[in-house]
PDB file of C-alpha atoms and ligand atoms in Angstrom:
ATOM      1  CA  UNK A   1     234.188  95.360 -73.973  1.00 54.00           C
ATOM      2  CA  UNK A   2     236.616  94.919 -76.351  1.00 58.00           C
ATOM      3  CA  UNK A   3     239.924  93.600 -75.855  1.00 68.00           C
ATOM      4  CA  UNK A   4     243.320  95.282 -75.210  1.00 87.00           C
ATOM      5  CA  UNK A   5     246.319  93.607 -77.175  1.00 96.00           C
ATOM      6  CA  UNK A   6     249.801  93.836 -75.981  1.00 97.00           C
ATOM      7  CA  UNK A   7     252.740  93.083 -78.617  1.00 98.00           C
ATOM      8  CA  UNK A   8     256.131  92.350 -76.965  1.00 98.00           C
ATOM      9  CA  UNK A   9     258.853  94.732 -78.549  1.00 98.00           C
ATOM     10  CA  UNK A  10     261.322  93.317 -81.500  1.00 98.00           C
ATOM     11  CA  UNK A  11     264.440  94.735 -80.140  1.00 98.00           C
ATOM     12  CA  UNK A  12     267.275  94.648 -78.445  1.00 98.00           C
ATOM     13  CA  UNK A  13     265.950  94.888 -75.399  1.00 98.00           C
ATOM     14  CA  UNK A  14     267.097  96.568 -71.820  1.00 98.00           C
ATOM     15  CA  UNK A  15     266.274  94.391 -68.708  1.00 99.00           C
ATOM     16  CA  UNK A  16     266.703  94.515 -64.864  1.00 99.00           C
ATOM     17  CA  UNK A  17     266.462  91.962 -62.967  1.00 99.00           C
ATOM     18  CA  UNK A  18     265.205  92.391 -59.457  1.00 98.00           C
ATOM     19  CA  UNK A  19     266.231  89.729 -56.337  1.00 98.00           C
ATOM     20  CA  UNK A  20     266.669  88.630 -53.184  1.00 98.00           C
ATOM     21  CA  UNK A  21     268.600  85.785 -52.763  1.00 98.00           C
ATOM     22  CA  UNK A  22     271.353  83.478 -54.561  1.00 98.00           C
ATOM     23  CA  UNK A  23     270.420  84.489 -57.894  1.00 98.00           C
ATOM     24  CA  UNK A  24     270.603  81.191 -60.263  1.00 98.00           C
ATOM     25  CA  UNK A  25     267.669  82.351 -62.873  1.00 98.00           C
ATOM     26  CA  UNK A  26     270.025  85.625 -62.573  1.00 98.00           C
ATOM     27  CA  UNK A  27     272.605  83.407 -64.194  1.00 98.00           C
ATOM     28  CA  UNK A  28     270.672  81.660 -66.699  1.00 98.00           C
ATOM     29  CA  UNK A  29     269.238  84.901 -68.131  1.00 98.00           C
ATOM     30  CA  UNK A  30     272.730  86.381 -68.284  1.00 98.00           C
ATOM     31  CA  UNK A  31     274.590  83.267 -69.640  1.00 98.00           C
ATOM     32  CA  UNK A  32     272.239  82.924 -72.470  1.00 98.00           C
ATOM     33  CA  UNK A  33     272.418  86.840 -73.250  1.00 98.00           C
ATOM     34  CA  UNK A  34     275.977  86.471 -73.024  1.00 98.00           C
ATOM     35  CA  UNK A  35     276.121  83.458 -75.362  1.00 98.00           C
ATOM     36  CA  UNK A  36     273.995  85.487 -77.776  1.00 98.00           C
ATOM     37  CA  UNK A  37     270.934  83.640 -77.177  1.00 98.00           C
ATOM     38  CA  UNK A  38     268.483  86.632 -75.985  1.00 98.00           C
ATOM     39  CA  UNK A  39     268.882  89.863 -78.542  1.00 98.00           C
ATOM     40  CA  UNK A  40     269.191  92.252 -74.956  1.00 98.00           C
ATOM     41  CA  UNK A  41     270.782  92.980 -72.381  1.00 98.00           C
ATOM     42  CA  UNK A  42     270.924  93.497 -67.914  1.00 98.00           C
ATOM     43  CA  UNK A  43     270.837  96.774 -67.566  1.00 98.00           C
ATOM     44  CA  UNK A  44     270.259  96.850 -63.516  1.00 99.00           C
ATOM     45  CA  UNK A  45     270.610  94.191 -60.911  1.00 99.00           C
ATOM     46  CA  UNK A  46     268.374  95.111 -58.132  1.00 98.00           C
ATOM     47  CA  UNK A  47     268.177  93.787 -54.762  1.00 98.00           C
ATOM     48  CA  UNK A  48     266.260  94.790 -51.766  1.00 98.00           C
ATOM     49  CA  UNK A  49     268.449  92.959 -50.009  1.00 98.00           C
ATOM     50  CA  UNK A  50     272.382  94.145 -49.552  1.00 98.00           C
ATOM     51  CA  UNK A  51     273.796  90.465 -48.716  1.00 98.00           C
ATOM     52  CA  UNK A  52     272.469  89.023 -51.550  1.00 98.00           C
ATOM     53  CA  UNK A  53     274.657  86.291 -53.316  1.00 98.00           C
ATOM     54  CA  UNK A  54     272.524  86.985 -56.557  1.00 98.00           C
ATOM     55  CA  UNK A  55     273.917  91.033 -55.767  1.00 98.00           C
ATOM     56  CA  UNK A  56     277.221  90.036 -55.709  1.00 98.00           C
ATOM     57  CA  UNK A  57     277.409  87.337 -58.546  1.00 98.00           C
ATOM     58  CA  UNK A  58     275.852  90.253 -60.832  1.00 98.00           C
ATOM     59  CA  UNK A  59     279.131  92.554 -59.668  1.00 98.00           C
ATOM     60  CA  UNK A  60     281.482  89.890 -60.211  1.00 98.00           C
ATOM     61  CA  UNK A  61     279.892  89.674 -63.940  1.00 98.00           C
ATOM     62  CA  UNK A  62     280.494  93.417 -64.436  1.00 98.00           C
ATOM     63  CA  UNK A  63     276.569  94.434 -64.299  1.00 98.00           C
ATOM     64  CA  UNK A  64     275.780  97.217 -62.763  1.00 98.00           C
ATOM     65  CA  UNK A  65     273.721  97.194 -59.338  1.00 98.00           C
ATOM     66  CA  UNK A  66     271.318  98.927 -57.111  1.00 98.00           C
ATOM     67  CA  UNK A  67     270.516  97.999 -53.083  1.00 98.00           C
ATOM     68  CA  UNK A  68     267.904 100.184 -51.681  1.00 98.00           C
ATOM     69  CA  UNK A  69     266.909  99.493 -48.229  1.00 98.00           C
ATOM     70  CA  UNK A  70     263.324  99.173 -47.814  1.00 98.00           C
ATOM     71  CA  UNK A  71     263.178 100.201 -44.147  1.00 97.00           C
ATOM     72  CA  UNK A  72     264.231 103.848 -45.277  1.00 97.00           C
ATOM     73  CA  UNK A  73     261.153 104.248 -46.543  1.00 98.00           C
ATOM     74  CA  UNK A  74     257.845 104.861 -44.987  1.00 98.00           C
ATOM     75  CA  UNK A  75     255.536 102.616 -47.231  1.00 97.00           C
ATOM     76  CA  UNK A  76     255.952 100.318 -49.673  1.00 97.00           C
ATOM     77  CA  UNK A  77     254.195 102.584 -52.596  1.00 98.00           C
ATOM     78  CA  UNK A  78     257.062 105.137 -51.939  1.00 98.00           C
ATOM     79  CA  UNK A  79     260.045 102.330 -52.058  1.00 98.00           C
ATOM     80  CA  UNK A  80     258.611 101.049 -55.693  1.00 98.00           C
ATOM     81  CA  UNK A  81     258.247 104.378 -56.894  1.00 98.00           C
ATOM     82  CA  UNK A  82     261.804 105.169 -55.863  1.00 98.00           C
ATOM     83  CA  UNK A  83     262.862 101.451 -57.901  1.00 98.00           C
ATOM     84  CA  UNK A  84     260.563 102.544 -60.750  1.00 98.00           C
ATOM     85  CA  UNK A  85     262.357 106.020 -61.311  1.00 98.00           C
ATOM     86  CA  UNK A  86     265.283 104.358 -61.512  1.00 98.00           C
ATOM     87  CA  UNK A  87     264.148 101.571 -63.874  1.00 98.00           C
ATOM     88  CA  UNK A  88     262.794 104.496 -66.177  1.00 98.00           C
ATOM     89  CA  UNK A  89     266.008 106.612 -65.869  1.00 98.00           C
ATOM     90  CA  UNK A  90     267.453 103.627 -67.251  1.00 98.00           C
ATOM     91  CA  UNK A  91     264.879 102.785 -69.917  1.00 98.00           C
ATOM     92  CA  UNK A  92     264.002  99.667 -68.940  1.00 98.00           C
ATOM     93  CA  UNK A  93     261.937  97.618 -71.350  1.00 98.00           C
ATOM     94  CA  UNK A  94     261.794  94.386 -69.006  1.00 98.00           C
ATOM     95  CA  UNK A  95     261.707  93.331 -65.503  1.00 98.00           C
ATOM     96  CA  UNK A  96     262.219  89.907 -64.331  1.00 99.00           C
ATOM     97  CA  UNK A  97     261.684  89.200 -61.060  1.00 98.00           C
ATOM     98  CA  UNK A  98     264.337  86.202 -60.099  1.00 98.00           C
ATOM     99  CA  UNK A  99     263.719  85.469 -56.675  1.00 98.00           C
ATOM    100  CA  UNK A 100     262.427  88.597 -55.317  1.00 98.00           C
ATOM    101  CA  UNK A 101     261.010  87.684 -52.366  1.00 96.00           C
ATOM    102  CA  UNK A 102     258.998  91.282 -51.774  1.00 96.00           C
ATOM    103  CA  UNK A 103     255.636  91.733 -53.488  1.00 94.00           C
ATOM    104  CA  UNK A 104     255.442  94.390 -56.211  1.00 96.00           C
ATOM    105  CA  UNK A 105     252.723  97.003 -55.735  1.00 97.00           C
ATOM    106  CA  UNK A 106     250.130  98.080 -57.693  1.00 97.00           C
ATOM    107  CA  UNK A 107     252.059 101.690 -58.592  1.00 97.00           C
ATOM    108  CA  UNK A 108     254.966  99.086 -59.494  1.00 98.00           C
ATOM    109  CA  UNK A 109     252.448  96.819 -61.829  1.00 97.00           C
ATOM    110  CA  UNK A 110     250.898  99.287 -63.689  1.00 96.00           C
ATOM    111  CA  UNK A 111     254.115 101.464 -64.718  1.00 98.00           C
ATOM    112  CA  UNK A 112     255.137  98.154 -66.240  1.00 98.00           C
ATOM    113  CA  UNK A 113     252.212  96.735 -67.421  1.00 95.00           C
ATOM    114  CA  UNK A 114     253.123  93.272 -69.411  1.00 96.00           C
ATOM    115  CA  UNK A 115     257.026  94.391 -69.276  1.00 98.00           C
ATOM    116  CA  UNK A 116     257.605  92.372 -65.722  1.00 98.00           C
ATOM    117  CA  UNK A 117     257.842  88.777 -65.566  1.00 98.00           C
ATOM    118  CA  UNK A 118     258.167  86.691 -62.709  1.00 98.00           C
ATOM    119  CA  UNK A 119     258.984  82.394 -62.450  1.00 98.00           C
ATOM    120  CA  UNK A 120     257.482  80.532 -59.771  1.00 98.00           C
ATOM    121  CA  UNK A 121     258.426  77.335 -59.205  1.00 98.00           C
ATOM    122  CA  UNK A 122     255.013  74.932 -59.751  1.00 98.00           C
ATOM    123  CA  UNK A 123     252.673  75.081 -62.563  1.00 98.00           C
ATOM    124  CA  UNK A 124     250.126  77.677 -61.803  1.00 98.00           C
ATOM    125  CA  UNK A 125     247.385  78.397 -60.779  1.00 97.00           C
ATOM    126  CA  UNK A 126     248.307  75.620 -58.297  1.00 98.00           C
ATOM    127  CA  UNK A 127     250.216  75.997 -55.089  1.00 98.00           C
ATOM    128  CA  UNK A 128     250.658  80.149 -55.579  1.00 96.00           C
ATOM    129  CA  UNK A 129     252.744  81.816 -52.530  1.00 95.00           C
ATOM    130  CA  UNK A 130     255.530  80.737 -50.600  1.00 95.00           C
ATOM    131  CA  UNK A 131     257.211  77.135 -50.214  1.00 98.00           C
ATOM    132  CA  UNK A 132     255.435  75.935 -53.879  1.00 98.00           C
ATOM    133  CA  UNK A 133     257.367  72.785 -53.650  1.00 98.00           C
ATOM    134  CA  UNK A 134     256.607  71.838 -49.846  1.00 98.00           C
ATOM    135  CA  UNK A 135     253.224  72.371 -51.133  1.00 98.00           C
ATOM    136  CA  UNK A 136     253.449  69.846 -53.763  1.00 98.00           C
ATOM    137  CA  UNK A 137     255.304  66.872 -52.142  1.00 98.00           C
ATOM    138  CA  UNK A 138     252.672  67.625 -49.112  1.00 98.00           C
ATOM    139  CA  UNK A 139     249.945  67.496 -51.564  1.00 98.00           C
ATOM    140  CA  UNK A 140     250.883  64.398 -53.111  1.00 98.00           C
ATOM    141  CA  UNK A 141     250.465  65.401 -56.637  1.00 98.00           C
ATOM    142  CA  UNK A 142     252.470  63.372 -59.589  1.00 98.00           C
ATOM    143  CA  UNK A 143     253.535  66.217 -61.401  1.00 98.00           C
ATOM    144  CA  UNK A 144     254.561  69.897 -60.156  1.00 98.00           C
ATOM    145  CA  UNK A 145     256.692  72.873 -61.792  1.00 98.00           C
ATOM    146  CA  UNK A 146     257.856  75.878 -63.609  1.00 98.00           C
ATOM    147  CA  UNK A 147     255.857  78.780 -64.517  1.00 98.00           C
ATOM    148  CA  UNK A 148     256.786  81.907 -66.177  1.00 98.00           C
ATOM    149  CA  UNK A 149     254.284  84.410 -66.032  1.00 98.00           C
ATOM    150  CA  UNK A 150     253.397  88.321 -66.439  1.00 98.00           C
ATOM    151  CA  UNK A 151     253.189  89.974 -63.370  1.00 97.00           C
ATOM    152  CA  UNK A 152     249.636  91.715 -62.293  1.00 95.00           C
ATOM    153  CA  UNK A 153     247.960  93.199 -59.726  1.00 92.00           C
ATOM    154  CA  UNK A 154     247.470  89.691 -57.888  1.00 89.00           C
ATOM    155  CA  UNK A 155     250.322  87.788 -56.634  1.00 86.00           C
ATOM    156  CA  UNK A 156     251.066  84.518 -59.042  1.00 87.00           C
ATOM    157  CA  UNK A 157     248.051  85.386 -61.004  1.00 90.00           C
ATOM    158  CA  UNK A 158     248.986  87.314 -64.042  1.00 96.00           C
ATOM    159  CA  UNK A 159     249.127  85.448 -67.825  1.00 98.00           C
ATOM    160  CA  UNK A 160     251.173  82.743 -67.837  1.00 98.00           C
ATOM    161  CA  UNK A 161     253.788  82.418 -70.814  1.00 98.00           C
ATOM    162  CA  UNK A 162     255.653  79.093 -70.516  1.00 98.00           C
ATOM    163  CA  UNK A 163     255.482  76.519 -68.315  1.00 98.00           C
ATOM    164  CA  UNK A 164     257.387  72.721 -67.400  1.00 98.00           C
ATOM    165  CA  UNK A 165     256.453  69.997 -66.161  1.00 98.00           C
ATOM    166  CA  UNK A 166     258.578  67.914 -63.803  1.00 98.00           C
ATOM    167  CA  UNK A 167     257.561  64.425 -62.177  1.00 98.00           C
ATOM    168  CA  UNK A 168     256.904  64.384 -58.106  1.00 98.00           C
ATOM    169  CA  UNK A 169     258.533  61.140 -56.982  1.00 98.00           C
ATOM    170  CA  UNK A 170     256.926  59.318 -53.565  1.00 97.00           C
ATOM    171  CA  UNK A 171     260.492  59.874 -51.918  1.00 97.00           C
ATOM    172  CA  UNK A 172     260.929  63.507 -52.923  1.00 98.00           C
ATOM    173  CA  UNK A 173     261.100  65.816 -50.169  1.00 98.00           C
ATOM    174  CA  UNK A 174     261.167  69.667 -50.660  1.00 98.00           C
ATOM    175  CA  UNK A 175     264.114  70.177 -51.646  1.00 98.00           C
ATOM    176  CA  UNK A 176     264.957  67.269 -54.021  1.00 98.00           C
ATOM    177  CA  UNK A 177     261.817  68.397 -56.099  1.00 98.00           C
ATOM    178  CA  UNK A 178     263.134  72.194 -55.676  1.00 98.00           C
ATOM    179  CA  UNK A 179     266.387  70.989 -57.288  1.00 98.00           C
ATOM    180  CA  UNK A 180     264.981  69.104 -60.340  1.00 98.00           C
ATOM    181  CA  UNK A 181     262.445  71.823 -60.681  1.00 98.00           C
ATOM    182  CA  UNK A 182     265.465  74.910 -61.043  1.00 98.00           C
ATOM    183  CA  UNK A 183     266.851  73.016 -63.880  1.00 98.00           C
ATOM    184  CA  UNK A 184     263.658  73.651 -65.749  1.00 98.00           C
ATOM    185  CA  UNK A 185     263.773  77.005 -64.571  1.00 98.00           C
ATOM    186  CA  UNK A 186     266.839  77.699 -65.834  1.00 98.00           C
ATOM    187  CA  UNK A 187     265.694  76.794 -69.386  1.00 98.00           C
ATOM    188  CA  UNK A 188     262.053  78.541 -69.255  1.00 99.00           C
ATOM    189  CA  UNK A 189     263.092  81.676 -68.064  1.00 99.00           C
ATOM    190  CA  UNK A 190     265.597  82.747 -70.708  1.00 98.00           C
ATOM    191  CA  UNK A 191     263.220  81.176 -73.074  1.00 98.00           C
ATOM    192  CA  UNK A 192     260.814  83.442 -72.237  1.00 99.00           C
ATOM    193  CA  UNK A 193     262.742  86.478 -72.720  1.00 99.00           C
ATOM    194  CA  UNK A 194     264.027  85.403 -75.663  1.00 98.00           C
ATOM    195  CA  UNK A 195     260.484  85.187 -77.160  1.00 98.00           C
ATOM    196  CA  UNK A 196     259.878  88.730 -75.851  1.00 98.00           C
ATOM    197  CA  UNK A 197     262.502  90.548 -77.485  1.00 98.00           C
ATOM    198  CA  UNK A 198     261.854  88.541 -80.752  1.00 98.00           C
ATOM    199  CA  UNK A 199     258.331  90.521 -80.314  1.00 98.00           C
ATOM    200  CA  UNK A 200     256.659  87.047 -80.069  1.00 98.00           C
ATOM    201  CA  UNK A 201     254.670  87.434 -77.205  1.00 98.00           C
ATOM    202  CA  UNK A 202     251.044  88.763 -77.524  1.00 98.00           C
ATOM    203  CA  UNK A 203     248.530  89.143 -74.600  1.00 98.00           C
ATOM    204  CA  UNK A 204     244.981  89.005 -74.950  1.00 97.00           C
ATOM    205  CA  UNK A 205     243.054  88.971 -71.737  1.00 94.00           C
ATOM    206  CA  UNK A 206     244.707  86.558 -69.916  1.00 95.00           C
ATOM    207  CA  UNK A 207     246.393  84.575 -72.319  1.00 97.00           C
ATOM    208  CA  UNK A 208     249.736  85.079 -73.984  1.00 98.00           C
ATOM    209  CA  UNK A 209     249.809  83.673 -77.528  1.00 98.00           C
ATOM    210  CA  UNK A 210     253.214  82.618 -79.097  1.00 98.00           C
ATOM    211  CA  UNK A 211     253.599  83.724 -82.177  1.00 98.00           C
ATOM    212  CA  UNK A 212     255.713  81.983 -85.423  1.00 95.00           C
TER     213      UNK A 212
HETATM  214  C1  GRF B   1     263.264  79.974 -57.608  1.00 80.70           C
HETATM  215  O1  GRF B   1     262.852  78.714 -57.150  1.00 80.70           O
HETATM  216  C2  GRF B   1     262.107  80.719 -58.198  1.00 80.70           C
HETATM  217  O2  GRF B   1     261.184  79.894 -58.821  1.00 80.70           O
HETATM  218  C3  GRF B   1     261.482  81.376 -56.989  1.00 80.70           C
HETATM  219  O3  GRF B   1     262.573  81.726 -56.176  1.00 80.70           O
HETATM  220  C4  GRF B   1     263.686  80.886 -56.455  1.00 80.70           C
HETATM  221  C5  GRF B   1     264.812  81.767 -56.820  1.00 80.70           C
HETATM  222  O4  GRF B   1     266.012  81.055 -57.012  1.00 80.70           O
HETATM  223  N1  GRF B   1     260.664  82.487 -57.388  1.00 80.70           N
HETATM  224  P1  GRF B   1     267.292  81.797 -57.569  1.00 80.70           P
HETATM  225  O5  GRF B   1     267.582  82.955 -56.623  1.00 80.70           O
HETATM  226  O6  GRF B   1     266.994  82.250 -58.955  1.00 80.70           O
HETATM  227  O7  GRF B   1     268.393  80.772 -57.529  1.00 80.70           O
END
């Protein structure tokens, strides 16, 4: 069968960002458009969550934002379709999930098919899911995490386009490695979208290719 190629856009580029929680990568992505770093913009903040700190950061900076309440709807098909007709009223080109702690549906995935990216904090395809970093000092391993990756159907799983590495130290606990992995974060997720709006990424099968 013969392979499908995706090309990443060269353009200035409309993004939401979509999360649940304190929002840091939030701030990285919009610190580095801001300092002219990333040819786009936020278009959208999005939280399924009202409280977010990450929600209110992203009013405090201006950005516009969207809560929707995912217990007013009676499935979650019907509450991404409701987020995706608002991310195409909008004309998104980009998602990045930052912390979104819900996970996207197939209806969501394949109305943005290699245009939502997601950063997990180990270096996949190890320790997928929840609590990546308890997973890693539990494990023992020397070296754990950043991964930025496109988001598919499966959950972690989709083509990964940058990653870091970060030593595991024998005294680490969860959240010591958790902080010295977010600085790397920080760096490889505006990175990332950088190198998408300079049309730089291509997919092929699984694997994104960088290009000069
Ligand atoms: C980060 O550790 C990220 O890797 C994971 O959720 C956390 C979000 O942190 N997906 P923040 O809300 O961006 O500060």
């Amino acid at each position: 069968m013969e392979e499908k190629v995706f090309r990443s856009p060269k353009k200035r580029g409309r993004v939401a960002v979509l999360l649940s929680g304190r929002g840091s990568n939030f701030r990285a992505i919009h610190d580095a458009m801001s300092e002219g770093r990333i040819n786009a913009e936020i278009v959208l903040v999005f939280s399924n969550k009202a409280d977010a700190p990450g929600l209110q950061m992203a009013r405090e900076r201006g950005l516009d934002t969207l809560h929707l309440d995912p217990k007013s709807f009676p499935d979650k098909e019907s509450y991404d379709a409701a987020i995706v007709e608002e991310l195409k009223k909008l004309k998104v080109d980009l998602v990045c999930l930052a912390g979104y702690m819900k996970i996207i549906t197939p209806l969501f995935c394949q109305a943005y098919r290699n245009q939502i990216m997601n950063i997990h904090p180990a270096l996949l395809p190890s320790f997928p899911g929840l609590h990546a970093q308890r997973q890693a000092v539990e494990y023992g391993v020397r070296y754990s995490g950043a991964t930025v990756h496109f988001v598919w159907e499966e959950v972690d799983a989709g083509p990964i386009i940058l990653q870091a590495v970060v030593p595991v130290y024998q005294d680490d606990t969860e959240e010591t490695l958790a902080e010295r992995i977010l600085e790397q974060e920080h760096k490889i997720y505006p990175e990332a979208v950088r190198l998408y709006f300079e049309g730089r990424l291509e997919v092929r099968g699984r694997k994104v290719y960088i290009l000069d």
